[in-house]
Short mmCIF file of C-alpha atoms in Angstrom, two decimals:
data_model
loop_
_atom_site.label_atom_id
_atom_site.label_comp_id
_atom_site.label_asym_id
_atom_site.label_seq_id
_atom_site.Cartn_x
_atom_site.Cartn_y
_atom_site.Cartn_z
CA MET A 999 0.40 0.11 0.25
CA SER A 1000 1.77 3.39 -1.25
CA GLN A 1001 1.89 6.63 1.56
CA LEU A 1002 0.61 8.42 -0.70
CA PHE A 1003 -2.86 7.68 -0.30
CA THR A 1004 -3.70 8.07 2.94
CA LYS A 1005 -1.38 11.70 2.12
CA GLN A 1006 -4.03 12.24 -0.53
CA ALA A 1007 -6.81 11.30 1.82
CA LYS A 1008 -5.57 13.49 4.83
CA PHE A 1009 -5.46 16.50 2.45
CA ARG A 1010 -8.97 16.08 1.29
CA ALA A 1011 -10.35 15.94 4.60
CA VAL A 1012 -8.48 19.41 5.35
CA GLU A 1013 -10.29 20.71 1.91
CA LEU A 1014 -13.68 19.54 2.68
CA GLY A 1015 -12.85 21.03 6.70
CA VAL A 1016 -13.44 17.64 8.45
CA ALA A 1017 -9.82 17.08 9.41
CA ASP A 1018 -10.44 17.52 13.13
CA ARG A 1019 -13.28 15.08 12.96
CA VAL A 1020 -11.66 11.83 11.00
CA ALA A 1021 -8.60 9.92 11.74
CA PHE A 1022 -6.78 7.87 7.99
CA ILE A 1023 -4.91 4.59 10.03
CA HIS A 1024 -2.12 3.45 7.25
CA GLY A 1025 -2.22 -0.13 7.90
CA ASP A 1026 -3.42 -3.66 6.02
CA ALA A 1027 -7.60 -3.01 7.01
CA ALA A 1028 -7.77 -6.99 6.93
CA GLY A 1029 -8.43 -7.98 10.51
CA TYR A 1030 -8.53 -4.13 11.76
CA VAL A 1031 -10.42 -3.69 14.93
CA SER A 1032 -10.85 0.14 15.76
CA ALA A 1033 -9.77 0.91 20.02
CA ALA A 1034 -12.61 2.83 20.54
CA PRO A 1035 -15.79 2.39 19.34
CA VAL A 1036 -16.79 4.92 16.09
CA GLY A 1037 -20.08 6.05 14.65
CA VAL A 1038 -19.85 5.02 11.06
CA ALA A 1039 -17.26 1.93 9.99
CA ALA A 1040 -16.95 2.02 5.81
CA CYS A 1041 -15.65 -0.18 3.38
CA VAL A 1042 -15.74 0.50 0.12
CA GLY A 1043 -14.77 -1.72 -2.70
CA ALA A 1044 -12.54 -4.20 -0.56
CA THR A 1045 -14.79 -6.46 1.39
CA TRP A 1046 -11.69 -8.92 0.75
CA ILE A 1047 -10.68 -7.80 4.20
CA GLY A 1048 -13.46 -9.56 5.48
CA GLY A 1049 -13.47 -12.34 3.23
CA GLY A 1050 -16.28 -11.19 1.59
CA VAL A 1051 -19.56 -9.34 3.03
CA ALA A 1052 -20.61 -11.20 5.53
CA GLY A 1053 -17.46 -11.37 7.14
CA THR A 1054 -16.50 -7.87 6.42
CA ILE A 1055 -19.71 -7.00 8.18
CA GLU A 1056 -18.88 -8.87 11.65
CA LEU A 1057 -15.48 -7.32 10.88
CA LEU A 1058 -16.86 -3.45 10.44
CA GLU A 1059 -18.97 -4.42 13.63
CA ARG A 1060 -16.33 -5.13 16.28
CA SER A 1061 -15.33 -1.08 15.65
CA LEU A 1062 -19.13 0.18 15.75
CA ARG A 1063 -20.29 1.85 18.93
CA ARG A 1064 -23.76 1.30 20.09
CA GLY A 1065 -26.01 2.47 17.09
CA GLY A 1066 -23.53 3.08 14.89
CA ILE A 1067 -24.33 2.68 10.89
CA ILE A 1068 -22.19 0.13 8.88
CA LEU A 1069 -21.41 1.36 5.13
CA ILE A 1070 -20.75 -1.17 2.67
CA GLY A 1071 -19.66 -0.41 -0.67
CA GLU A 1072 -19.89 -3.34 -3.01
CA PRO A 1073 -20.09 -4.19 -6.65
CA TYR A 1074 -22.99 -6.57 -7.83
CA TRP A 1075 -24.01 -8.61 -11.14
CA ARG A 1076 -26.34 -6.60 -13.62
CA ARG A 1077 -26.92 -10.00 -14.83
CA LEU A 1078 -25.18 -13.06 -14.13
CA PRO A 1079 -22.17 -14.05 -16.18
CA PRO A 1080 -22.72 -17.50 -17.47
CA THR A 1081 -19.16 -18.45 -16.75
CA ASP A 1082 -16.46 -18.08 -14.37
CA ASP A 1083 -14.15 -17.37 -17.78
CA VAL A 1084 -16.88 -14.32 -18.61
CA ALA A 1085 -16.86 -13.29 -14.99
CA LYS A 1086 -13.18 -13.10 -15.10
CA GLY A 1087 -13.11 -11.10 -18.03
CA CYS A 1088 -15.39 -8.51 -15.68
CA LEU A 1089 -12.10 -8.67 -13.56
CA ALA A 1090 -13.51 -11.21 -11.28
CA ARG A 1091 -12.16 -14.21 -9.96
CA ALA A 1092 -15.63 -16.15 -10.50
CA VAL A 1093 -19.27 -15.60 -10.80
CA SER A 1094 -19.79 -16.17 -6.65
CA ASP A 1095 -16.88 -13.09 -6.21
CA PHE A 1096 -20.81 -10.83 -6.51
CA LEU A 1097 -24.39 -11.26 -6.18
CA THR A 1098 -27.23 -9.85 -8.38
CA LEU A 1099 -28.96 -6.67 -6.49
CA PRO A 1100 -31.42 -8.75 -5.30
CA GLY A 1101 -29.34 -10.96 -3.73
CA LEU A 1102 -26.76 -8.72 -2.24
CA LEU A 1103 -29.79 -7.21 -0.15
CA ALA A 1104 -31.47 -10.57 0.77
CA SER A 1105 -27.65 -11.00 2.12
CA PHE A 1106 -27.92 -7.65 4.16
CA ARG A 1107 -31.46 -9.36 5.43
CA GLN A 1108 -30.27 -12.25 5.98
CA LEU A 1109 -27.10 -10.98 8.37
CA GLY A 1110 -29.62 -9.40 10.26
CA CYS A 1111 -28.89 -5.78 8.69
CA ASP A 1112 -31.23 -3.13 8.20
CA VAL A 1113 -30.76 -1.52 4.57
CA VAL A 1114 -31.39 2.29 5.43
CA GLU A 1115 -30.35 3.95 2.21
CA MET A 1116 -28.96 3.04 -0.91
CA MET A 1117 -27.29 4.57 -3.99
CA LEU A 1118 -26.30 2.73 -6.98
CA ALA A 1119 -24.34 3.70 -10.19
CA ASP A 1120 -25.97 3.17 -13.21
CA GLN A 1121 -23.58 1.96 -16.23
CA ASP A 1122 -22.71 5.18 -17.29
CA GLY A 1123 -21.38 6.37 -13.62
CA TRP A 1124 -19.95 3.45 -13.21
CA ASP A 1125 -17.86 3.59 -16.29
CA ARG A 1126 -16.68 7.33 -15.57
CA TYR A 1127 -15.65 6.11 -12.11
CA GLU A 1128 -13.02 3.49 -13.33
CA ALA A 1129 -12.33 4.81 -16.10
CA ALA A 1130 -11.09 7.62 -13.78
CA LYS A 1131 -9.22 5.45 -12.47
CA TRP A 1132 -6.91 4.71 -15.11
CA LEU A 1133 -5.93 8.29 -15.52
CA THR A 1134 -4.99 8.83 -12.13
CA MET A 1135 -3.00 5.59 -12.01
CA ARG A 1136 -1.33 6.87 -14.81
CA ARG A 1137 -0.62 9.90 -13.65
CA TRP A 1138 0.90 8.25 -10.51
CA LEU A 1139 3.04 6.13 -12.18
CA GLU A 1140 4.50 9.20 -14.15
CA ALA A 1141 5.17 11.04 -10.72
CA ASN A 1142 6.18 7.24 -8.68
CA PRO A 1143 8.10 5.40 -11.37
CA ASP A 1144 9.84 4.03 -8.86
CA ASP A 1145 7.61 3.43 -6.25
CA GLU A 1146 7.60 -0.32 -5.26
CA LEU A 1147 4.32 -0.72 -6.43
CA ALA A 1148 4.55 0.72 -9.96
CA GLN A 1149 5.15 -2.82 -11.11
CA ASP A 1150 2.07 -3.87 -10.00
CA VAL A 1151 -0.21 -0.96 -10.90
CA ARG A 1152 1.40 -0.88 -14.62
CA ASP A 1153 0.58 -4.78 -14.73
#
């Protein structure tokens, strides 16, 4: 993990005027539990930290204060791919990596979670989000060609 991303998050918190209300901890999120209970525990696009949605919710709950909120950002299949090879073409390891939206919502319910708000990306918004990462990575590679993560990012 590059320290650059943590540094950028801190700068953004200052820009938004919330730096006094948030903390950033640089490290591996897998297994991380906050020393003090928090009001919001979030994992956006990285539920691998808990081995999937269920494990990530369990992990986040361990940091949450009573009455707190968990925020999960998770991709879902708009249409199930017919094979794992097709899923791999969508940057998944297998069809089983993600659920359909109804399946994802049902999984939250089965885990005892109430969905209190949902924001969905449409195809155009998702494409813009993904494409913006390409430009960001290209700029990062140009500025950090010798970083230990440069080859992985390039690949």
